Each structure stands twice: as C-alpha cells, then as structure tokens.
Coordinates of C-alpha atoms in Angstrom, one line a residue:
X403 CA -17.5 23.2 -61.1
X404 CA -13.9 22.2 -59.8
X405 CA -14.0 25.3 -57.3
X406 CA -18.1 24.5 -56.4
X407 CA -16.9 21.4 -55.0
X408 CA -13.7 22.4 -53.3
X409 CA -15.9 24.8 -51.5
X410 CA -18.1 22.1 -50.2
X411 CA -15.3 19.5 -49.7
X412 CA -12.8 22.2 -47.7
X413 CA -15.5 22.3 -44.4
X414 CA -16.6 18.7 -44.8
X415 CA -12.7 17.5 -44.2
X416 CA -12.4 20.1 -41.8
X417 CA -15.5 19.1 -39.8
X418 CA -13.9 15.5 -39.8
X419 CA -11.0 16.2 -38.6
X420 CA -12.5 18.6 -35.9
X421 CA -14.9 15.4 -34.9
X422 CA -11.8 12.6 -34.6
X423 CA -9.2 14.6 -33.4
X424 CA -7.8 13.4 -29.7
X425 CA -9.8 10.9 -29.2
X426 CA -7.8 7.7 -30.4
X427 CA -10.8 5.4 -29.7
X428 CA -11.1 7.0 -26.0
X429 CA -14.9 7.1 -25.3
X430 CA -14.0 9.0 -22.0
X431 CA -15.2 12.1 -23.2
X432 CA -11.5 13.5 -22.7
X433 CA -10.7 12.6 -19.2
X434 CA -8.2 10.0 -18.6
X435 CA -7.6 7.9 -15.5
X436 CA -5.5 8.9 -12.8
X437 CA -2.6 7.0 -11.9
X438 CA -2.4 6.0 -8.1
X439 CA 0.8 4.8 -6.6
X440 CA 0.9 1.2 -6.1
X441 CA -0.2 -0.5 -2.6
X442 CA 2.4 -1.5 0.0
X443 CA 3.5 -5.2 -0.4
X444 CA 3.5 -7.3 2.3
X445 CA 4.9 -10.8 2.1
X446 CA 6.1 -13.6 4.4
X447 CA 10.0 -14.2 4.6
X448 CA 12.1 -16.7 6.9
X449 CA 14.0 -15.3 9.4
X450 CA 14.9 -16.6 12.9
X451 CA 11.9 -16.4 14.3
X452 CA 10.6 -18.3 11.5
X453 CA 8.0 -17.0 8.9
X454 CA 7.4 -13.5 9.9
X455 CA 5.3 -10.6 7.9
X456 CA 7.7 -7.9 5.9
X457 CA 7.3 -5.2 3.7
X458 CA 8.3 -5.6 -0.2
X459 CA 12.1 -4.8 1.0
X460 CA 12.4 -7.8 3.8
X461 CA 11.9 -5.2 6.7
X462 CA 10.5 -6.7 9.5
X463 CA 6.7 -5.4 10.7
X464 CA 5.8 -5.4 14.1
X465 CA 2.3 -4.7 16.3
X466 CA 2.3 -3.7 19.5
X467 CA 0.2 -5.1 22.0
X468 CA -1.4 -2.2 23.5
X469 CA -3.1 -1.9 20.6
X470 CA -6.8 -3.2 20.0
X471 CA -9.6 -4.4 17.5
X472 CA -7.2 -2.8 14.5
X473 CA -6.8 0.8 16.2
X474 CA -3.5 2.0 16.8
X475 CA -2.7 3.4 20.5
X476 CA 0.9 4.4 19.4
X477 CA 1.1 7.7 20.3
X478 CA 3.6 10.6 18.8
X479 CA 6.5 9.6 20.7
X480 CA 5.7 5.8 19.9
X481 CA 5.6 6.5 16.3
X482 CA 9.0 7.9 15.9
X483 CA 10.4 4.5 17.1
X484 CA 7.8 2.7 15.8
X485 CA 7.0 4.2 12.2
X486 CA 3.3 2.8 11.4
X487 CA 3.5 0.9 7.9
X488 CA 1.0 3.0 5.4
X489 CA -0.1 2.9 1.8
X490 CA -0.7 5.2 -1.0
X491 CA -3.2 2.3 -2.3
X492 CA -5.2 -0.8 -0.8
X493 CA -1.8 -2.7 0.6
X494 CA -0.8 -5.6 -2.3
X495 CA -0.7 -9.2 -0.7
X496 CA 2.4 -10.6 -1.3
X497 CA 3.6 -14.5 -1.1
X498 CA 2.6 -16.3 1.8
X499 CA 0.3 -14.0 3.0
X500 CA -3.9 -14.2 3.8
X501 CA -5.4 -11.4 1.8
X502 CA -8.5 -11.7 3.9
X503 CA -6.1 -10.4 7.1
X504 CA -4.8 -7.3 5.3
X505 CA -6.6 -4.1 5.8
X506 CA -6.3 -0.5 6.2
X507 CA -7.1 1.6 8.8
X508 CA -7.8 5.3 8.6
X509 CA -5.7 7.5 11.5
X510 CA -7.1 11.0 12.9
X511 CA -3.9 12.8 10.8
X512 CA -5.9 11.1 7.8
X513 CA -2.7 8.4 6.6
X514 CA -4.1 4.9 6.2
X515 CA -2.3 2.4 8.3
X516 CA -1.7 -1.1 6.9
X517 CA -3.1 -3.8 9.3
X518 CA -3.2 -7.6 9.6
X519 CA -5.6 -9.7 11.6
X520 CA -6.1 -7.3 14.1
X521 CA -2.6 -5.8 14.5
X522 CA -2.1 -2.4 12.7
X523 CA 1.5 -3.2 11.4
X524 CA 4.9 -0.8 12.3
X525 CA 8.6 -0.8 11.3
X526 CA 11.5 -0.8 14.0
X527 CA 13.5 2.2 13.6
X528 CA 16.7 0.1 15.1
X529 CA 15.9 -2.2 12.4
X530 CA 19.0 -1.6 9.3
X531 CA 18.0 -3.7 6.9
X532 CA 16.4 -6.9 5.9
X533 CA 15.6 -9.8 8.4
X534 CA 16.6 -7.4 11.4
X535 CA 14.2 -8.5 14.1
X536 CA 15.7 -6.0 17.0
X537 CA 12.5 -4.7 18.0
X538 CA 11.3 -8.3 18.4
X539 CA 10.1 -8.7 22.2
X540 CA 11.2 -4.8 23.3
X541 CA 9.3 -3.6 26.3
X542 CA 7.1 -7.4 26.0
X543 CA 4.9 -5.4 24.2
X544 CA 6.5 -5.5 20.1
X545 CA 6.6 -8.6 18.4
X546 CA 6.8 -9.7 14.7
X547 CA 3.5 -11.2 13.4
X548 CA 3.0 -14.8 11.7
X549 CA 0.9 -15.3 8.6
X550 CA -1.8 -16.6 10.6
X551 CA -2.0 -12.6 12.4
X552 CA -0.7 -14.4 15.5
X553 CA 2.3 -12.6 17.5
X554 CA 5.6 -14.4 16.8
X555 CA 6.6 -14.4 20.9
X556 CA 9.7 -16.4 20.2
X557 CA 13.2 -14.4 21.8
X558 CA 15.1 -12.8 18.7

C-alpha cells in the first residue's frame, strides 16, 4: 500500500513544483519590465543672471535664437559648441521648474532633445562647471532661459 501511494504522491509533488516554480507571485507570464535610464533633470538654480534653467549637475542650459516653434536649427558645427541637452527618458522636472514647459523633441539622427517653452535646450562647451554662464549672450543669439521659458538677456 505504502509504495501504491508513493507512486501517486511522487508525480503529484512533482507537478506542483513544475506549476509554482519561478513565478514568485509574478502574473507576467515570465517577462519582466525593462529598466529605462532615468530622465534628464532640469531644475532652476541662482546664478548671476538670476534664476536660470540647469541640468541636475548646475550646468547652465542655453537656446539659441535662430531656433523656432521647438525645432532646433543648430547645425553640425553648432552642436559641437553647443551640445543639445538629450534624455534617455521623458526629462524629470526638477525644483522651480513648469513641468508643462518641458518637452522633448525628436531630431532627424533620432536623439530626443530636451526642450522648454519653445527653446530646445544646449550646454556651453566653454562652460567648466557649475553656474558658468560663458555662453550667456555669445554671437546675441545664446542666452540662458528663465523658468517662465523667457531668454535671460541680462550681460553675464
């Protein structure tokens, strides 16, 4: 009798185990999210031209005013002054700033380009570190931009 039931009990564990095995609760049917790199902070910091946009580090984003209606007009040779902010992820609003202003913008080379307002935002490549503003005014056509999306047009 002993061996009668270990026959029957030896496939009904093993059919258990078969049914609950690597799915700790996970109704996914196996597949697990994929983790995306987090969105680009932008943030408001005090500087000398007074509250200005940054990225998450305190580097100072520009726009340029050749460009319109959130489309870049930077060209090749403008971008490797003026590196266009992008995000991996839908850009992360940080303190001080409108969420309903930030946006992406898809380029033809496929890289999403952070904007604000209207202004597709860039970094200053002779900017060194945080609260540099030295591409503030450069050509009259760079400036950093307020919280509001307006161009800061103060001198640096």
């Amino acid at each position: 009798m002993r061996a009668r039931n270990a026959l029957f009990a030896i496939p009904l564990a093993l059919g258990l185990v078969a049914c609950g095995a690597g799915n700790d609760g996970d109704t996914s049917g196996g597949r697990r999210p994929v983790k995306t790199a987090p969105g680009t902070e932008v943030t408001v910091a005090d500087v000398g031209l007074g509250s200005i946009l940054v990225d998450g580090k305190g580097r100072t984003l520009y726009a340029f005013t050749k460009d319109k209606d959130a489309a870049s007009n930077c060209d090749a040779e403008c971008i490797a002054v003026w590196p266009a902010l992008t995000s991996p992820a839908p850009a992360t609003a940080g303190q001080g700033i409108r969420r309903s202003l930030l946006r992406e913008a898809k380029h033809s080379g496929g890289a999403v380009h952070v904007t604000y307002g209207d202004w597709p935002l860039y970094y200053y490549v002779g900017d060194t570190g945080p609260g540099d503003v030295n591409g503030q005014g450069l050509d009259g056509e760079w400036f950093a931009v307020a919280p509001d999306g307006k161009l800061v047009r103060k001198a640096a």
